[in-house]
Tab-separated table of C-alpha atoms in Angstrom:
chain	number	residue	atom	x	y	z
D	6	MET	CA	-13.693	18.042	-39.855
D	7	SER	CA	-14.260	15.596	-36.536
D	8	ALA	CA	-12.088	15.031	-33.767
D	9	PRO	CA	-9.937	11.799	-34.152
D	10	THR	CA	-11.218	9.290	-31.813
D	11	PRO	CA	-8.968	6.565	-30.512
D	12	GLU	CA	-8.698	4.459	-33.127
D	13	THR	CA	-7.662	6.777	-35.967
D	14	PRO	CA	-3.979	7.183	-36.474
D	15	GLU	CA	-3.630	10.609	-35.757
D	16	HIS	CA	-4.892	10.352	-32.157
D	17	SER	CA	-2.058	7.243	-31.820
D	18	ASP	CA	0.551	9.560	-32.685
D	19	SER	CA	-0.597	12.512	-30.739
D	20	ALA	CA	-0.313	9.674	-27.588
D	21	ARG	CA	2.993	8.499	-28.502
D	22	ASP	CA	4.333	12.074	-28.815
D	23	SER	CA	2.545	12.942	-25.495
D	24	LEU	CA	4.353	9.842	-24.290
D	25	GLU	CA	7.764	10.811	-25.985
D	26	ALA	CA	7.496	14.246	-24.680
D	27	LEU	CA	7.413	12.440	-20.706
D	28	ARG	CA	11.359	11.964	-20.625
D	29	THR	CA	11.878	15.933	-21.587
D	30	GLU	CA	9.328	16.680	-18.539
D	31	ILE	CA	10.747	14.094	-16.114
D	32	ALA	CA	14.530	15.049	-16.782
D	33	LYS	CA	13.645	18.366	-15.417
D	34	ALA	CA	13.595	16.878	-11.434
D	35	VAL	CA	15.734	13.442	-12.220
D	36	VAL	CA	18.957	13.068	-14.547
D	37	GLY	CA	20.172	10.718	-16.650
D	38	GLN	CA	17.917	7.997	-16.129
D	39	ASP	CA	16.250	7.567	-19.616
D	40	SER	CA	15.978	3.526	-19.734
D	41	ALA	CA	14.226	3.564	-16.008
D	42	VAL	CA	11.580	6.448	-17.480
D	43	THR	CA	11.007	4.236	-20.616
D	44	GLY	CA	10.586	0.994	-18.381
D	45	LEU	CA	7.918	2.431	-16.529
D	46	VAL	CA	5.925	4.221	-19.415
D	47	VAL	CA	6.112	0.584	-21.415
D	48	ALA	CA	4.930	-0.704	-17.994
D	49	LEU	CA	2.194	1.517	-18.155
D	50	LEU	CA	1.519	0.266	-21.517
D	51	CYS	CA	1.222	-2.805	-21.036
D	52	ARG	CA	-1.091	-3.050	-17.637
D	53	GLY	CA	2.622	-4.292	-15.910
D	54	HIS	CA	4.413	-3.848	-12.647
D	55	VAL	CA	8.165	-2.454	-12.127
D	56	LEU	CA	10.623	-3.470	-9.314
D	57	LEU	CA	12.869	-0.625	-9.415
D	58	GLU	CA	16.249	-2.014	-7.714
D	59	GLY	CA	19.304	0.490	-7.211
D	60	VAL	CA	21.734	1.658	-4.086
D	61	PRO	CA	20.025	4.596	-1.596
D	62	GLY	CA	20.508	7.403	-3.140
D	63	VAL	CA	19.864	7.392	-7.135
D	64	ALA	CA	16.406	8.959	-7.639
D	65	LYS	CA	14.384	5.854	-7.542
D	66	THR	CA	11.270	7.428	-5.152
D	67	LEU	CA	11.704	10.891	-6.818
D	68	LEU	CA	11.429	9.157	-10.191
D	69	VAL	CA	7.985	7.599	-9.719
D	70	ARG	CA	6.930	10.694	-8.173
D	71	ALA	CA	8.164	12.646	-11.149
D	72	LEU	CA	6.272	10.289	-13.399
D	73	ALA	CA	3.001	10.659	-12.240
D	74	ALA	CA	2.964	14.013	-11.870
D	75	SER	CA	3.859	13.875	-15.453
D	76	LEU	CA	0.493	11.930	-16.037
D	77	GLU	CA	-1.640	13.543	-14.022
D	78	LEU	CA	-2.130	10.773	-12.266
D	79	ASP	CA	-2.460	10.081	-8.312
D	80	THR	CA	-0.114	8.176	-6.570
D	81	LYS	CA	0.442	7.024	-2.481
D	82	ARG	CA	4.007	6.107	-1.193
D	83	VAL	CA	4.006	3.088	1.190
D	84	GLN	CA	7.175	2.600	3.318
D	85	PHE	CA	7.396	-1.399	3.613
D	86	THR	CA	8.790	-2.340	7.323
D	87	PRO	CA	9.000	-5.111	9.129
D	88	ASP	CA	6.270	-4.192	11.018
D	89	LEU	CA	3.850	-3.533	8.477
D	90	MET	CA	0.263	-4.916	8.053
D	91	PRO	CA	-1.130	-5.846	5.551
D	92	SER	CA	-4.234	-3.919	6.417
D	93	ASP	CA	-1.634	-1.042	6.407
D	94	VAL	CA	-1.881	-1.447	2.667
D	95	THR	CA	-5.464	-2.712	1.392
D	96	GLY	CA	-7.651	-1.094	3.778
D	97	SER	CA	-9.913	-2.515	6.868
D	98	LEU	CA	-13.191	-2.038	7.836
D	99	VAL	CA	-14.115	0.508	11.050
D	100	TYR	CA	-16.369	0.284	13.426
D	101	ASP	CA	-19.299	3.116	13.230
D	102	ALA	CA	-20.001	3.696	17.251
D	103	ARG	CA	-22.868	6.246	15.249
D	104	THR	CA	-23.989	3.491	12.953
D	105	ALA	CA	-23.511	0.581	15.018
D	106	GLU	CA	-21.879	-0.401	11.292
D	107	PHE	CA	-18.634	-1.436	9.792
D	108	SER	CA	-17.562	0.890	7.074
D	109	PHE	CA	-14.295	-0.204	4.596
D	110	GLN	CA	-11.677	2.233	4.963
D	111	GLN	CA	-9.570	2.319	1.434
D	112	GLY	CA	-5.842	1.950	2.064
D	113	PRO	CA	-2.789	3.585	-0.117
D	114	VAL	CA	-3.167	0.630	-2.691
D	115	PHE	CA	-6.317	2.366	-3.848
D	116	THR	CA	-4.329	4.965	-6.314
D	117	ASN	CA	-3.131	4.800	-9.965
D	118	LEU	CA	0.595	4.632	-8.983
D	119	LEU	CA	1.331	2.941	-5.645
D	120	LEU	CA	5.272	3.597	-4.672
D	121	ALA	CA	6.058	0.491	-2.634
D	122	ASP	CA	9.319	1.725	-1.209
D	123	GLU	CA	11.542	-0.903	0.671
D	124	ILE	CA	9.215	-3.807	-0.635
D	125	ASN	CA	11.689	-6.309	0.940
D	126	ARG	CA	11.764	-5.133	4.119
D	127	THR	CA	8.391	-6.201	5.196
D	128	PRO	CA	7.177	-9.837	5.791
D	129	PRO	CA	5.784	-12.455	3.299
D	130	LYS	CA	2.355	-12.068	4.931
D	131	THR	CA	2.625	-8.257	4.130
D	132	GLN	CA	4.122	-8.770	0.627
D	133	SER	CA	1.257	-11.223	-0.279
D	134	SER	CA	-1.490	-8.582	0.681
D	135	LEU	CA	-0.540	-6.874	-2.640
D	136	LEU	CA	-0.701	-10.213	-4.750
D	137	GLU	CA	-4.300	-9.740	-5.492
D	138	ALA	CA	-4.073	-5.892	-6.150
D	139	MET	CA	-1.754	-6.912	-8.492
D	140	GLU	CA	-2.747	-9.339	-10.571
D	141	GLU	CA	-6.601	-9.058	-10.515
D	142	ARG	CA	-6.619	-5.096	-9.363
D	143	GLN	CA	-8.912	-5.877	-7.147
D	144	VAL	CA	-8.846	-5.717	-3.114
D	145	THR	CA	-11.117	-8.358	-1.457
D	146	VAL	CA	-11.986	-7.499	2.498
D	147	ASP	CA	-14.473	-9.640	4.607
D	148	GLY	CA	-15.411	-11.613	1.259
D	149	THR	CA	-16.094	-8.294	-1.309
D	150	PRO	CA	-14.109	-7.387	-3.725
D	151	ARG	CA	-13.169	-3.626	-4.288
D	152	PRO	CA	-12.013	-2.543	-7.845
D	153	LEU	CA	-8.814	-0.572	-7.845
D	154	PRO	CA	-8.622	2.609	-10.063
D	155	ASP	CA	-7.232	2.151	-13.659
D	156	PRO	CA	-4.410	2.800	-14.836
D	157	PHE	CA	-2.758	1.007	-11.799
D	158	LEU	CA	0.519	0.323	-11.195
D	159	VAL	CA	3.023	-1.046	-8.527
D	160	ALA	CA	6.474	0.521	-8.243
D	161	ALA	CA	8.367	-1.265	-6.151
D	162	THR	CA	12.074	-0.358	-4.861
D	163	GLN	CA	14.858	-2.624	-3.356
D	164	ASN	CA	18.012	-2.003	-2.669
D	165	PRO	CA	21.065	-4.762	-4.117
D	166	VAL	CA	22.757	-4.406	-0.523
D	167	GLU	CA	22.077	-3.926	2.978
D	168	TYR	CA	20.317	-8.008	3.039
D	169	GLU	CA	20.138	-8.024	6.841
D	170	GLY	CA	16.885	-7.745	8.032
D	171	THR	CA	14.979	-8.398	4.646
D	172	TYR	CA	12.914	-10.719	3.034
D	173	PRO	CA	13.535	-11.922	-0.026
D	174	LEU	CA	10.559	-11.568	-2.678
D	175	PRO	CA	9.016	-15.313	-3.486
D	176	GLU	CA	9.429	-16.391	-6.701
D	177	ALA	CA	5.836	-16.077	-7.369
D	178	GLN	CA	5.934	-12.622	-6.689
D	179	LEU	CA	8.612	-11.540	-8.733
D	180	ASP	CA	6.310	-13.336	-11.528
D	181	ARG	CA	3.757	-10.831	-10.941
D	182	PHE	CA	5.994	-8.297	-11.862
D	183	LEU	CA	6.498	-7.276	-15.846
D	184	LEU	CA	9.747	-5.429	-15.913
D	185	LYS	CA	13.196	-5.344	-13.404
D	186	LEU	CA	14.824	-1.962	-13.621
D	187	THR	CA	18.065	-1.348	-12.262
D	188	VAL	CA	18.698	2.328	-11.154
D	189	PRO	CA	22.263	3.091	-11.894
D	190	LEU	CA	24.457	5.634	-10.563
D	191	PRO	CA	24.574	8.498	-12.667
D	192	SER	CA	27.539	9.525	-14.847
D	193	ARG	CA	30.736	11.942	-13.514
D	194	GLN	CA	29.045	14.851	-15.599
D	195	ASP	CA	24.877	13.853	-14.861
D	196	GLU	CA	26.266	13.778	-10.811
D	197	ILE	CA	27.520	17.320	-11.284
D	198	ASN	CA	24.657	18.688	-12.951
D	199	VAL	CA	22.698	17.116	-9.911
D	200	LEU	CA	24.828	18.956	-7.720
D	201	SER	CA	24.653	22.050	-9.677
D	202	ARG	CA	20.596	21.994	-9.815
D	203	HIS	CA	20.948	21.757	-5.725
D	204	ALA	CA	23.035	24.673	-5.521
D	205	GLU	CA	20.575	26.728	-7.603
D	206	GLY	CA	17.503	25.792	-5.297
D	207	PHE	CA	16.076	22.391	-6.529
D	208	ASN	CA	14.081	20.772	-4.015
D	209	PRO	CA	13.146	17.244	-4.752
D	210	ARG	CA	9.952	17.637	-2.344
D	211	ASP	CA	8.864	20.389	-4.527
D	212	LEU	CA	8.021	19.386	-8.347
D	213	HIS	CA	5.822	22.042	-9.088
D	214	ALA	CA	8.784	24.074	-8.958
D	215	ALA	CA	10.462	22.420	-10.671
D	216	GLY	CA	8.484	23.312	-13.704
D	217	ILE	CA	7.068	20.070	-13.746
D	218	ARG	CA	3.954	19.731	-15.408
D	219	PRO	CA	1.579	17.255	-16.686
D	220	VAL	CA	2.181	16.247	-20.439
D	221	ALA	CA	-0.049	13.262	-20.893
D	222	GLY	CA	-3.054	11.874	-18.908
D	223	PRO	CA	-5.298	8.853	-19.145
D	224	ALA	CA	-7.164	9.742	-21.947
D	225	ASP	CA	-3.305	9.386	-24.378
D	226	LEU	CA	-2.588	6.153	-21.942
D	227	GLU	CA	-6.025	4.640	-23.488
D	228	ALA	CA	-5.001	5.669	-26.931
D	229	ALA	CA	-1.760	4.713	-26.633
D	230	ARG	CA	-2.812	0.903	-24.802
D	231	ALA	CA	-5.303	0.843	-28.086
D	232	ALA	CA	-2.907	0.924	-30.576
D	233	VAL	CA	-0.583	-1.075	-28.801
D	234	ALA	CA	-2.932	-3.576	-28.900
D	235	LYS	CA	-3.171	-3.840	-32.666
D	236	THR	CA	1.000	-3.854	-32.911
D	237	SER	CA	1.380	-7.047	-35.221
D	238	VAL	CA	3.224	-10.196	-34.425
D	239	SER	CA	4.018	-12.421	-36.868
D	240	PRO	CA	4.511	-16.330	-36.505
D	241	GLU	CA	8.386	-15.857	-36.502
D	242	ILE	CA	8.176	-13.371	-33.834
D	243	ALA	CA	6.341	-15.079	-31.275
D	244	GLY	CA	8.674	-18.884	-31.977
D	245	TYR	CA	11.681	-16.489	-31.681
D	246	VAL	CA	10.569	-15.535	-28.098
D	247	VAL	CA	9.064	-18.871	-27.211
D	248	ASP	CA	12.949	-20.398	-28.109
D	249	ILE	CA	14.903	-17.860	-25.839
D	250	CYS	CA	12.787	-18.504	-22.955
D	251	ARG	CA	12.854	-22.434	-23.211
D	252	ALA	CA	16.494	-21.647	-23.719
D	253	THR	CA	16.570	-20.252	-20.185
D	254	ARG	CA	15.091	-23.804	-19.050
D	255	GLU	CA	17.902	-25.714	-20.179
D	256	SER	CA	20.804	-23.579	-19.542
D	257	PRO	CA	23.292	-25.184	-17.222
D	258	SER	CA	23.688	-22.299	-15.069
D	259	LEU	CA	19.710	-22.275	-14.068
D	260	THR	CA	17.833	-24.175	-11.692
D	261	LEU	CA	14.356	-22.339	-13.215
D	262	GLY	CA	13.947	-20.821	-16.205
D	263	VAL	CA	11.363	-18.505	-17.498
D	264	SER	CA	7.369	-19.644	-17.600
D	265	PRO	CA	5.004	-19.049	-19.871
D	266	ARG	CA	3.579	-16.141	-18.087
D	267	GLY	CA	7.105	-14.520	-18.807
D	268	ALA	CA	7.036	-15.949	-22.229
D	269	THR	CA	3.856	-13.243	-22.917
D	270	ALA	CA	5.524	-10.806	-20.980
D	271	LEU	CA	8.227	-10.466	-22.973
D	272	LEU	CA	6.179	-10.408	-26.209
D	273	SER	CA	4.064	-7.429	-24.796
D	274	THR	CA	6.804	-5.899	-23.960
D	275	ALA	CA	8.607	-5.834	-27.000
D	276	ARG	CA	4.663	-4.779	-28.786
D	277	ALA	CA	4.840	-1.235	-26.137
D	278	TRP	CA	9.074	-0.955	-27.744
D	279	ALA	CA	7.577	-1.266	-31.279
D	280	TRP	CA	4.981	1.506	-30.888
D	281	LEU	CA	6.728	4.021	-28.872
D	282	THR	CA	9.616	3.597	-31.618
D	283	GLY	CA	6.888	4.429	-34.630
D	284	ARG	CA	6.351	0.714	-35.668
D	285	ASP	CA	3.341	-0.761	-35.593
D	286	TYR	CA	4.956	-4.452	-36.264
D	287	VAL	CA	7.287	-5.996	-33.762
D	288	ILE	CA	11.042	-7.271	-34.843
D	289	PRO	CA	13.532	-8.650	-33.216
D	290	ASP	CA	15.262	-5.913	-32.179
D	291	ASP	CA	12.721	-5.065	-30.173
D	292	VAL	CA	12.284	-8.502	-28.221
D	293	LYS	CA	16.361	-8.302	-27.329
D	294	ALA	CA	16.041	-4.615	-26.352
D	295	LEU	CA	13.125	-5.855	-23.515
D	296	ALA	CA	14.596	-9.212	-22.906
D	297	LEU	CA	16.648	-8.131	-19.991
D	298	PRO	CA	14.688	-5.597	-17.968
D	299	THR	CA	11.827	-8.699	-18.823
D	300	LEU	CA	13.472	-12.015	-18.387
D	301	ARG	CA	16.461	-10.992	-15.211
D	302	HIS	CA	14.010	-11.346	-11.951
D	303	ARG	CA	11.864	-14.580	-13.653
D	304	ILE	CA	15.169	-16.534	-13.602
D	305	GLN	CA	17.126	-18.362	-11.059
D	306	LEU	CA	20.483	-19.077	-10.797
D	307	ARG	CA	22.670	-22.295	-9.286
D	308	PRO	CA	24.464	-21.528	-6.236
D	309	GLU	CA	28.013	-23.256	-8.411
D	310	ALA	CA	26.881	-20.462	-11.373
D	311	GLU	CA	26.906	-17.416	-8.398
D	312	MET	CA	30.259	-18.350	-7.136
D	313	GLU	CA	31.404	-18.124	-10.845
D	314	GLY	CA	30.701	-14.834	-11.203
D	315	VAL	CA	27.823	-15.677	-13.205
D	316	THR	CA	25.001	-13.216	-13.532
D	317	ALA	CA	21.481	-13.405	-14.574
D	318	ASP	CA	22.049	-11.068	-17.071
D	319	SER	CA	25.256	-12.358	-18.622
D	320	VAL	CA	22.765	-15.729	-19.153
D	321	ILE	CA	19.848	-13.648	-20.801
D	322	THR	CA	22.746	-11.856	-22.814
D	323	ALA	CA	24.647	-15.114	-23.834
D	324	ILE	CA	21.295	-17.109	-24.643
D	325	LEU	CA	20.288	-13.920	-26.661
D	326	ALA	CA	23.728	-14.228	-29.080
D	327	HIS	CA	22.801	-18.275	-29.215
D	328	VAL	CA	19.093	-18.292	-30.557
D	329	PRO	CA	18.768	-18.027	-34.433
D	330	VAL	CA	16.971	-14.755	-34.797
D	331	PRO	CA	14.233	-14.907	-37.550
D	332	ARG	CA	14.888	-13.096	-40.944
């Protein structure tokens, strides 16, 4: 019997099982962040990027490192600071005195999983150096485009506090992130589990000692992406996605609604979620499940709405409650 090809159901099921095993593997290092793990997997399936938001100390960096170790992907971390230059991210031409020629020295962006730590602490000029990499999967230096590895994902972190000395991401760059995931503080029991692990000698800087091993690889990811691409979407579901996005443009609480790019992003994430849950077709619940992380960073609240305590999540939740669900 021949080995299953990436197009066969057997290979698709095997890839799904491998990606599901990521939860168990990452849980060896990170406690109680299943939704963030799922969001990162969805982003990988959709070839998208993720913005992680949470207060300092909730394991945002550890989460990305554990994901890379579980998927056998190369990862690099850049600490974004006010003095960081674009070339520090993308790379630059370096003069070689021996050959009297310039050669390109790759920056940390040439990796599979780039952790952009505290991305809002660097000026817009450096933030924008990631735009081409995120959108085109390439870096252009001295007029020469240089392709990035595949898969390529930017996981950027930012803190919802300490806004002094920060540079908020412009709307154009926020729109490039497929998902915005909030990493909450752990529950009491989860925090007790974290302390117990540290008391037993857990070292977050040594994932190998924590027992994390690769449970999936690039081949599983490619097979999964092929299966997600075949997940069917009915005209009614497509209309449902459009109705949700159009409702944000008409909301009195917002100055900026979801763009057509946001609508395509919601459809993509819903398809990935449908496949992860074992279906080859999308239902309205898939759209609802991914609406908040896919859309919350693509809308802009009116100042008066913010003063009244309205949040992006509350606006989207209200819209989901009012837009008719297809039968």
